[in-house]
Amino acid sequence: MAQRIDDYALIGDHQTAALVSRHGSIDWLCLPRFDSPACFAALIGDQDNGHWRLAPKGAGACTRRGYLDDSLVLESVWETGTGTVKVIDFMPQRDRAPDVVRVVEGVSGSVEMLGVLRLRFNYGHVIPWVRRTDGHRIAVAGPDSVWLRSEPEVHTYGKDFSTRSEFTVSAGDRVAFVLTWHPSHEPRPRLLDPYHSLRSSLEDWRGWAARCRYQGPYRDAVMRSLITLKALTYAPSGGIVAAPTTSLPESPGGVRNWDYRYCWLRDSTLTLNALLRAGYREEAAAWRDWLLRAIAGDPAELQIMYGIRGERRIHEHELPWLEGYQHSAPVRVGNDAVDQRQLDVYGEVLDTFHLARSAGLPAEPHAWKIQTALMDFLESAWRDPDEGLWEVRGPRRHFVHSKVMAWVAADRAVRAIEAHPELSGDVNRWRAMRDAVHREVCDKGYDPGRSTFTQSYGSTELDAATLLIPRVGFLPADDPRVLGTIDAVRRELSEDGVIRRYTTDTDGNPDGLPGSEGAFLACSFWLADALQLAGRHKDARALFERLLGFRNDVGLLAEEYDPASGRQLGNFPQAFSHVGLVGTALTLAEGVKAD
């Protein structure tokens, strides 16, 4: 498909999500869950791999589009030579079955509409058998069954292995299409009233948005990011996926294409912090509880990511029948980074539970025992090399960020006992570990000649993750070593003012992969945070406002941004980017209050 990654908008029902293009085509949808096989996979293949377009006949991209109020209900408007029409797309919160609802409304004049539905199960690989019954089109293949109906009923016909509909709407006319998935061995779910569902969806989102406690600068951007995080939450478990897509490339035509439909522990503290600071305690508690269930087990087997219900087995394989987004192959399902050793996740977990305690979230009685077991393991393991938080596929190293997060784990364990003496644990031993980690990082992870922390011990490479050092409390924001690191990252990892994670075009490249990638948006938000904390308020605000300009027309961000082409890259929309946006906006707002 020729669409840019940032040409898409998101709709979802808190269990899965779809991407809708400016041309009115749903090009990505996994049913019934985020991590299920896609039934529309044109995004990473072509139209024969499944899509659903609903737009004026012969029209191109919509004239304008946007979400209705603070919701995930998308409205796309086409102004044609014969009239104006709008299509409203949404997925209602489900009862049993997932539904996609598309409502066509005539605004003025008279407009001929064309709908083309190509269902392709198993990531565009399986063409279903389609039949007609009682005004429905029913598509079945193996375990999957999809029903399509319209209200009022419009004529549909089959052509080129697709289901098509042609009809005309005039001012005031409304036609609703409902697509419903269910297991093929079960009876058809109850029929959905599309117009009632539209009203209910808007009311639900308005009620949810009204709970937001933040009323400061950039509120619209913050609210859209919070809505996106809510949309990426798997409601039954509370897990938040990194993105709803797989294999959208970090560099078009390259091999850096990964499956992000899982939950990363590295995101846990920043996500919980953003939700709590914005007033969403219920969502924060659900995410904390998902984390507690997912990590239960042998501390030595703590994974960096889990499935949306806490599944551990998410091993990677390739889909050779898909050509990839703009020929970016291979297309991957699953993620072998699950088997990596990343010691920073122990710090993320301990910090998350520390934050939850500080915020007064109700504690689970066994949570502290799990935390002490993690500390018992980390006391001996923190000196080992690992793959680091960026999931590099090169050799293990002593990554500075991993060591800093080991310090965070010890620090939060110590602070927990200091604040709650009734908790059990060898606080003196943990203090000793905290001091030892700090000494080693400052001795081996800092380059005094260049006045900067490095990516790993003995390396000359830099890493944007070291920008988090003041945020986690390892050193004060005005420490000369922190200030030197900020300056070095801006000097060596900046491309047109935005930040790359690390360099990929040198002999010291740690990730073992060919090609390059774009600027990592979360890292750019971290730089804005570090600048703000260091007292460089003007620079922080200017960078933040520039990053806001990278959002697409409906306020969404992917994982990365390419300043040269002015386009977003990577899986989309990306929770980590939106968490960064919320965190930085709140940090800037707190700085204004302090001033």
XYZ file of C-alpha atoms in Angstrom:
595
model
C 0.000 0.000 0.000
C 1.197 3.541 -0.794
C -0.182 5.119 2.394
C 2.255 6.743 4.809
C 2.276 5.231 8.292
C 1.048 8.537 9.692
C -1.855 8.636 7.209
C -3.792 6.297 9.497
C -6.216 6.859 12.349
C -7.028 4.427 15.165
C -10.339 2.949 16.282
C -10.735 0.195 18.877
C -12.829 -1.489 21.558
C -10.256 -2.019 24.380
C -9.502 -5.536 23.171
C -8.290 -4.940 19.629
C -7.864 -2.016 17.234
C -8.089 -1.110 13.554
C -6.236 1.412 11.392
C -8.282 3.553 8.984
C -6.592 5.402 6.119
C -7.380 8.861 4.775
C -8.911 7.051 1.790
C -11.536 5.416 4.021
C -9.906 1.990 3.981
C -9.453 -0.189 7.065
C -6.095 -1.764 6.219
C -5.265 -3.423 9.549
C -7.451 -5.314 12.010
C -6.765 -8.359 14.194
C -9.765 -10.256 15.566
C -10.712 -10.935 18.274
C -7.599 -9.648 20.163
C -4.663 -7.337 19.518
C -2.392 -10.351 19.003
C -4.809 -12.457 16.927
C -4.136 -13.088 13.228
C -5.199 -10.136 11.078
C -8.247 -10.317 8.811
C -7.254 -7.027 7.143
C -3.506 -7.005 6.411
C -3.182 -4.656 3.424
C -1.024 -2.417 5.633
C 1.860 -4.897 5.450
C 0.948 -6.469 2.115
C -1.430 -5.291 -0.590
C -5.196 -5.046 -1.071
C -5.454 -8.754 -1.807
C -4.320 -9.366 1.791
C -7.528 -7.846 3.130
C -9.052 -4.399 3.553
C -12.427 -2.631 3.749
C -12.837 0.631 1.859
C -15.958 2.764 2.164
C -15.808 6.101 0.335
C -17.375 8.113 -2.502
C -17.065 6.325 -5.821
C -13.902 7.411 -7.623
C -12.732 9.621 -4.727
C -9.241 9.764 -3.247
C -8.302 10.892 0.235
C -10.928 12.518 2.431
C -11.128 16.298 2.549
C -10.769 16.406 6.321
C -11.148 14.104 9.309
C -10.969 14.099 13.080
C -12.196 12.448 16.236
C -15.534 13.548 17.652
C -14.791 15.362 20.920
C -12.556 13.443 23.335
C -13.398 10.042 21.869
C -12.126 7.292 19.585
C -15.010 7.849 17.150
C -13.528 8.925 13.816
C -15.319 11.176 11.324
C -14.005 11.473 7.740
C -15.549 14.002 5.352
C -15.426 14.030 1.547
C -16.451 17.119 -0.399
C -17.195 15.995 -3.967
C -18.474 17.672 -7.107
C -22.002 16.434 -6.414
C -22.210 16.787 -2.654
C -20.652 16.224 0.752
C -20.683 12.988 2.745
C -19.126 11.770 5.956
C -18.217 8.317 7.228
C -18.160 7.712 10.988
C -15.984 4.757 12.072
C -15.840 3.225 15.539
C -15.742 -0.025 17.493
C -18.218 -0.124 20.377
C -17.126 -1.583 23.693
C -18.020 -5.178 23.180
C -20.589 -7.303 24.923
C -19.415 -10.669 23.562
C -18.356 -10.217 19.973
C -16.182 -7.490 18.430
C -17.972 -5.172 16.003
C -16.767 -2.585 13.509
C -19.421 0.033 12.724
C -19.265 2.398 9.735
C -22.040 4.988 9.416
C -22.420 6.917 6.136
C -24.226 10.247 6.442
C -25.243 12.535 3.582
C -24.455 16.179 4.365
C -25.399 17.965 1.151
C -26.206 17.178 -2.456
C -26.097 13.567 -3.594
C -23.050 11.278 -3.474
C -22.524 7.817 -4.974
C -20.762 5.517 -2.503
C -18.723 2.367 -3.088
C -17.855 -0.217 -0.476
C -15.242 -2.931 -1.118
C -14.754 -5.589 1.560
C -11.958 -8.142 1.184
C -11.734 -10.436 4.183
C -8.529 -12.471 4.350
C -8.006 -14.480 7.502
C -4.642 -15.532 8.972
C -2.745 -12.368 8.005
C -4.082 -12.147 4.472
C -3.429 -15.792 3.628
C -6.872 -17.446 3.752
C -9.779 -16.496 1.470
C -13.049 -17.313 3.275
C -16.152 -18.884 1.805
C -18.845 -16.187 1.572
C -22.590 -16.779 1.414
C -25.751 -14.705 1.820
C -28.488 -15.365 4.363
C -31.259 -13.228 5.908
C -29.772 -9.979 4.606
C -26.284 -10.816 5.850
C -23.056 -11.659 4.083
C -21.336 -14.418 6.046
C -17.644 -15.245 5.581
C -16.279 -18.460 7.128
C -12.846 -20.072 7.125
C -11.710 -22.494 9.802
C -12.225 -20.990 13.267
C -13.272 -17.554 11.985
C -16.690 -16.257 11.001
C -17.588 -12.677 10.047
C -21.072 -11.300 9.418
C -21.735 -8.116 7.445
C -25.075 -6.327 7.337
C -26.315 -2.823 6.576
C -29.132 -0.774 8.061
C -31.107 0.027 5.997
C -30.198 -2.865 3.743
C -28.259 -2.011 0.590
C -27.528 -4.279 -2.331
C -24.244 -6.218 -2.161
C -22.602 -8.388 -4.776
C -19.432 -10.402 -5.195
C -16.599 -9.371 -7.523
C -12.888 -10.297 -7.653
C -13.135 -12.237 -4.362
C -14.591 -9.206 -2.592
C -18.026 -8.103 -1.370
C -19.109 -4.817 -2.894
C -21.916 -2.354 -2.277
C -22.966 0.638 -4.366
C -25.568 3.133 -3.148
C -26.354 6.837 -3.156
C -26.846 9.095 -0.144
C -28.461 12.506 -0.157
C -28.585 15.155 2.536
C -29.999 13.635 5.723
C -29.630 9.991 4.603
C -27.866 7.506 6.874
C -26.622 3.999 6.090
C -24.834 1.933 8.731
C -22.649 -1.116 8.128
C -21.871 -3.539 10.940
C -19.112 -6.153 10.672
C -19.160 -8.739 13.471
C -16.650 -11.515 14.209
C -17.320 -14.664 16.208
C -15.936 -18.214 16.428
C -17.332 -20.176 13.498
C -18.561 -23.021 15.715
C -20.772 -20.698 17.794
C -24.175 -19.184 16.949
C -24.358 -15.680 15.543
C -24.155 -13.014 18.280
C -27.101 -10.747 18.930
C -27.606 -7.945 16.433
C -26.158 -4.571 17.300
C -28.107 -1.318 16.918
C -25.448 0.812 15.177
C -27.032 4.181 15.921
C -27.590 3.439 19.598
C -23.999 2.130 19.786
C -22.719 5.383 18.296
C -24.479 7.430 20.960
C -23.309 5.085 23.711
C -19.701 5.121 22.501
C -19.577 8.904 22.499
C -21.124 9.045 25.977
C -18.671 6.444 27.303
C -15.640 8.317 25.948
C -16.883 11.683 27.180
C -17.379 10.239 30.642
C -13.908 8.709 30.620
C -12.268 11.920 29.401
C -14.043 13.915 32.121
C -12.068 11.959 34.724
C -8.814 13.541 33.534
C -7.310 15.629 36.326
C -4.931 17.564 34.098
C -6.098 21.024 33.033
C -2.769 22.637 32.147
C -1.048 23.634 28.895
C -1.284 21.323 25.870
C -4.356 19.633 27.327
C -5.729 18.556 23.938
C -2.474 16.746 23.081
C -2.340 15.150 26.538
C -5.965 14.018 26.303
C -5.468 12.478 22.858
C -2.421 10.588 24.133
C -4.319 9.330 27.173
C -7.188 8.192 24.939
C -4.645 6.357 22.790
C -3.182 4.611 25.849
C -6.689 3.614 26.894
C -7.321 2.279 23.375
C -4.147 0.163 23.586
C -5.267 -1.409 26.874
C -6.568 -4.972 26.787
C -9.499 -4.443 29.156
C -9.915 -8.030 30.440
C -6.372 -8.082 31.886
C -5.265 -4.444 32.148
C -2.198 -5.068 29.957
C -1.158 -2.254 27.595
C 0.300 -3.232 24.221
C 3.266 -1.284 22.883
C 1.397 -0.853 19.575
C -1.473 -2.589 17.743
C 0.676 -3.443 14.700
C 3.517 -5.683 13.618
C 6.409 -5.106 11.219
C 5.931 -1.444 10.383
C 9.558 -0.617 9.590
C 12.041 1.601 11.396
C 13.541 2.157 7.944
C 11.400 1.575 4.801
C 12.733 -1.350 2.801
C 14.851 -2.565 5.723
C 14.756 -5.523 8.106
C 14.117 -3.679 11.388
C 10.511 -4.826 11.485
C 9.178 -6.131 14.788
C 5.914 -7.292 16.359
C 4.852 -4.839 19.072
C 1.470 -6.306 20.038
C 2.757 -7.277 23.488
C 3.386 -5.661 26.859
C 6.906 -4.482 27.771
C 8.118 -4.167 31.350
C 10.384 -1.264 30.316
C 7.213 0.817 29.849
C 5.800 0.039 33.282
C 7.034 2.909 35.487
C 6.562 5.653 32.906
C 3.087 4.371 32.017
C 1.950 4.085 35.625
C 3.353 7.534 36.375
C 1.489 9.120 33.440
C -1.816 7.474 34.378
C -1.555 8.423 38.040
C -0.539 12.023 37.398
C -3.464 12.430 34.986
C -5.937 11.027 37.530
C -6.584 7.570 36.059
C -6.076 5.489 39.184
C -8.329 2.644 38.029
C -6.291 2.124 34.853
C -3.050 2.483 36.816
C -4.167 -0.177 39.296
C -5.173 -2.533 36.463
C -1.742 -2.107 34.823
C 0.004 -2.692 38.180
C -2.077 -5.815 38.760
C -1.304 -7.127 35.249
C 2.383 -6.631 36.004
C 2.117 -8.478 39.305
C 0.488 -11.490 37.659
C 2.829 -11.530 34.664
C 6.082 -11.554 36.662
C 5.006 -14.195 39.178
C 7.446 -17.101 39.076
C 11.199 -17.664 39.252
C 12.940 -14.244 39.471
C 15.735 -15.566 37.256
C 13.169 -16.092 34.478
C 11.754 -12.577 34.486
C 11.012 -11.656 30.864
C 11.256 -8.250 29.224
C 7.781 -8.622 27.698
C 4.670 -10.755 27.998
C 1.470 -11.391 26.107
C -1.592 -9.283 26.773
C -2.837 -11.710 29.424
C 0.655 -12.396 30.741
C 1.552 -15.193 28.292
C 5.240 -16.086 28.183
C 5.549 -17.941 24.877
C 5.527 -15.375 22.066
C 8.310 -16.698 19.888
C 8.985 -15.157 16.513
C 8.285 -16.481 13.028
C 7.998 -14.942 9.566
C 5.082 -14.627 7.121
C 6.645 -15.055 3.664
C 3.425 -14.412 1.708
C 3.359 -10.766 2.866
C 5.700 -8.382 1.043
C 5.864 -6.000 4.003
C 5.070 -2.330 4.291
C 6.696 -0.707 1.229
C 8.669 -3.933 0.701
C 10.064 -3.979 4.249
C 10.605 -7.675 4.839
C 10.468 -9.940 6.676
C 7.058 -9.579 8.250
C 7.310 -11.031 11.747
C 4.779 -12.443 14.199
C 5.990 -12.892 17.743
C 9.185 -11.378 19.113
C 12.346 -13.320 19.924
C 13.539 -10.494 22.149
C 11.371 -12.203 24.757
C 14.338 -14.521 25.408
C 16.818 -11.718 25.992
C 18.316 -10.898 29.338
C 17.704 -7.277 30.241
C 18.603 -6.495 33.815
C 16.984 -3.069 33.687
C 13.518 -4.654 33.957
C 14.154 -5.493 37.621
C 14.539 -1.801 38.304
C 11.441 -0.997 36.262
C 9.379 -3.468 38.260
C 10.635 -2.319 41.681
C 10.146 1.319 40.674
C 6.600 0.635 39.478
C 5.600 -0.934 42.778
C 7.314 1.899 44.665
C 5.297 4.430 42.683
C 2.079 2.492 43.297
C 2.785 2.433 47.050
C 3.563 6.154 47.095
C 0.306 6.897 45.269
C -1.685 4.875 47.790
C -2.889 2.169 45.419
C -4.239 -0.777 47.444
C -1.419 -3.296 47.912
C -1.689 -6.993 47.189
C -0.503 -9.012 50.225
C 2.000 -11.089 48.232
C 3.455 -8.195 46.222
C 6.300 -7.457 48.654
C 7.403 -11.094 48.716
C 7.767 -11.038 44.947
C 9.799 -7.836 45.176
C 12.174 -9.245 47.779
C 12.649 -12.371 45.643
C 13.582 -10.148 42.704
C 16.090 -8.320 44.893
C 17.623 -11.581 46.115
C 18.297 -12.546 42.492
C 19.492 -9.109 41.392
C 22.064 -8.873 44.200
C 24.162 -11.491 42.436
C 23.094 -10.815 38.844
C 23.598 -7.063 38.496
C 27.297 -7.429 37.707
C 26.533 -9.555 34.612
C 26.381 -8.179 31.054
C 23.028 -8.106 29.257
C 21.362 -7.020 26.012
C 20.110 -3.685 27.354
C 16.698 -2.076 27.075
C 16.879 -1.592 23.282
C 16.814 -5.364 22.642
C 20.034 -5.276 20.640
C 20.727 -8.498 18.797
C 24.486 -8.196 19.164
C 26.695 -9.499 22.000
C 25.910 -8.816 25.655
C 27.573 -5.795 27.248
C 27.670 -3.938 30.525
C 25.065 -1.362 29.537
C 25.083 1.731 31.731
C 21.301 2.087 31.737
C 20.921 -1.508 32.955
C 23.292 -0.806 35.860
C 21.489 2.432 36.701
C 18.203 0.545 36.856
C 19.817 -2.048 39.153
C 20.619 0.907 41.399
C 16.970 1.981 41.121
C 15.828 -1.482 42.237
C 18.031 -1.376 45.345
C 17.118 2.224 46.083
C 13.382 1.577 45.909
C 13.696 -1.523 48.088
C 15.598 0.492 50.707
C 13.121 3.344 50.577
C 10.205 0.923 50.949
C 11.536 -0.415 54.242
C 12.488 3.055 55.456
C 8.904 4.212 54.861
C 7.298 0.960 56.020
C 9.412 -0.652 58.780
C 6.891 -3.478 59.062
C 8.149 -4.869 55.735
C 10.771 -7.603 55.908
C 14.144 -7.503 54.123
C 17.873 -7.030 54.675
C 17.968 -3.265 54.220
C 21.654 -2.991 55.109
C 22.608 -5.440 52.386
C 20.483 -3.555 49.857
C 22.096 -0.254 50.883
C 25.484 -1.814 50.291
C 24.412 -3.009 46.853
C 23.026 0.421 46.002
C 26.319 2.074 46.925
C 28.377 -0.497 45.008
C 26.336 -0.053 41.820
C 26.595 3.712 42.055
C 30.363 3.641 42.469
C 30.845 1.243 39.562
C 28.629 3.182 37.148
C 30.347 6.471 37.942
C 33.767 4.819 37.603
C 33.259 2.606 34.542
C 30.293 4.130 32.747
C 31.424 7.755 32.672
C 33.890 9.256 30.201
C 35.554 12.215 31.983
C 37.338 13.309 28.817
C 34.048 13.945 27.042
C 32.039 14.687 30.216
C 29.348 12.120 29.456
C 27.980 8.766 30.471
C 28.477 6.197 27.727
C 26.307 3.401 26.408
C 28.324 0.632 28.030
C 31.507 0.183 30.044
C 34.601 0.956 27.990
C 32.590 2.168 24.986
C 32.768 5.539 23.267
C 29.186 5.190 22.011
C 26.373 7.205 23.581
C 22.872 6.094 24.520
C 19.800 8.302 24.891
C 18.670 6.135 27.823
C 21.301 7.876 29.982
C 19.020 10.938 29.822
C 16.889 9.129 32.418
C 19.638 9.313 35.055
C 18.241 12.445 36.754
C 14.644 11.328 36.350
C 15.198 8.120 38.339
C 17.235 9.960 40.990
C 20.633 8.402 40.301
C 22.185 11.898 40.157
C 20.716 15.393 40.533
C 19.694 17.141 37.324
C 22.260 19.898 37.888
C 25.173 17.498 38.449
C 27.976 18.373 35.980
C 28.011 14.761 34.760
C 24.302 14.962 33.918
C 24.687 18.316 32.210
C 27.632 16.971 30.221
C 25.573 13.940 29.166
C 22.713 16.160 27.987
C 25.124 18.206 25.905
C 26.846 15.133 24.466
C 23.549 13.482 23.484
C 22.378 16.690 21.808
C 25.700 16.949 19.984
C 26.188 13.333 18.876
C 22.737 11.681 18.751
C 20.734 14.601 17.401
C 19.450 14.731 13.860
C 17.851 18.059 13.077
C 17.135 18.509 16.774
C 15.521 15.138 17.520
C 17.250 12.204 19.167
C 18.293 8.748 18.039
C 18.581 5.954 20.601
C 22.214 5.307 19.678
C 24.348 5.362 16.546
C 23.783 2.563 14.036
C 26.359 3.576 11.419
C 29.610 2.998 13.320
C 31.838 0.043 14.116
C 30.527 0.236 17.679
C 26.946 -0.384 16.595
C 25.623 -2.777 19.282
C 22.490 -4.149 17.658
C 23.992 -6.462 15.064
C 21.548 -5.382 12.325
C 22.102 -3.713 8.952
C 20.637 -0.351 8.044
C 19.555 2.599 10.114
C 16.483 3.861 11.926
C 14.702 7.143 12.564
C 14.837 9.386 15.595
C 13.210 7.680 18.571
C 10.356 9.869 19.766
C 10.364 8.688 23.389
C 14.055 9.602 23.649
C 13.325 13.066 22.304
C 10.699 13.525 25.033
C 13.300 12.324 27.567
C 15.643 15.047 26.357
C 12.911 17.630 26.877
C 12.416 16.259 30.422
C 16.147 16.407 31.158
C 16.387 19.969 29.854
C 13.443 21.027 31.995
C 14.853 19.370 35.123
C 18.227 20.975 34.447
C 16.644 24.422 34.373
C 16.830 24.915 30.611
C 13.133 25.661 30.407
C 13.141 27.549 27.112
C 14.975 24.731 25.295
C 12.702 22.119 26.860
C 9.519 23.868 25.772
C 10.813 24.548 22.256
C 11.722 20.869 21.783
C 8.382 19.696 23.159
C 6.410 21.958 20.850
C 8.462 20.746 17.894
C 7.675 17.147 18.836
C 3.972 17.988 18.991
C 4.284 19.071 15.382
C 5.282 15.527 14.383
C 1.843 14.178 15.317
C -0.438 13.338 12.422
C -3.684 15.182 11.726
C -5.559 13.203 14.410
C -2.854 13.538 17.075
C -1.127 10.139 16.796
C 2.570 9.239 16.997
C 4.497 6.213 15.785
C 7.691 4.917 17.372
C 10.113 7.018 15.324
C 10.364 10.051 13.067
C 12.581 10.689 10.053
C 13.487 14.392 9.878
C 14.817 14.031 6.319
C 11.524 12.810 4.837
C 9.213 14.337 7.441
C 7.405 11.047 8.032
C 6.725 8.770 10.981
C 8.298 5.317 11.126
C 7.830 2.124 13.107
C 4.789 0.546 14.688
C 1.801 2.831 15.051
C 0.470 4.297 17.205
C 3.190 3.724 19.782
C 2.297 3.709 23.492
C 5.864 4.635 24.526
C 5.735 7.819 22.412
C 2.385 8.855 23.861
C 3.530 8.081 27.411
C 6.511 10.329 26.730
C 4.258 13.118 25.485
C 2.057 12.967 28.587
C 5.032 12.803 30.948
C 6.806 15.764 29.384
C 3.657 17.906 29.253
C 3.084 17.279 32.958
C 6.739 17.983 33.795
C 6.604 21.278 31.898
C 3.357 22.215 33.628
C 4.868 21.489 37.043
C 7.823 23.694 36.124
C 5.462 26.564 35.311
C 3.824 26.213 38.735
C 7.242 26.151 40.414
C 8.281 29.334 38.590
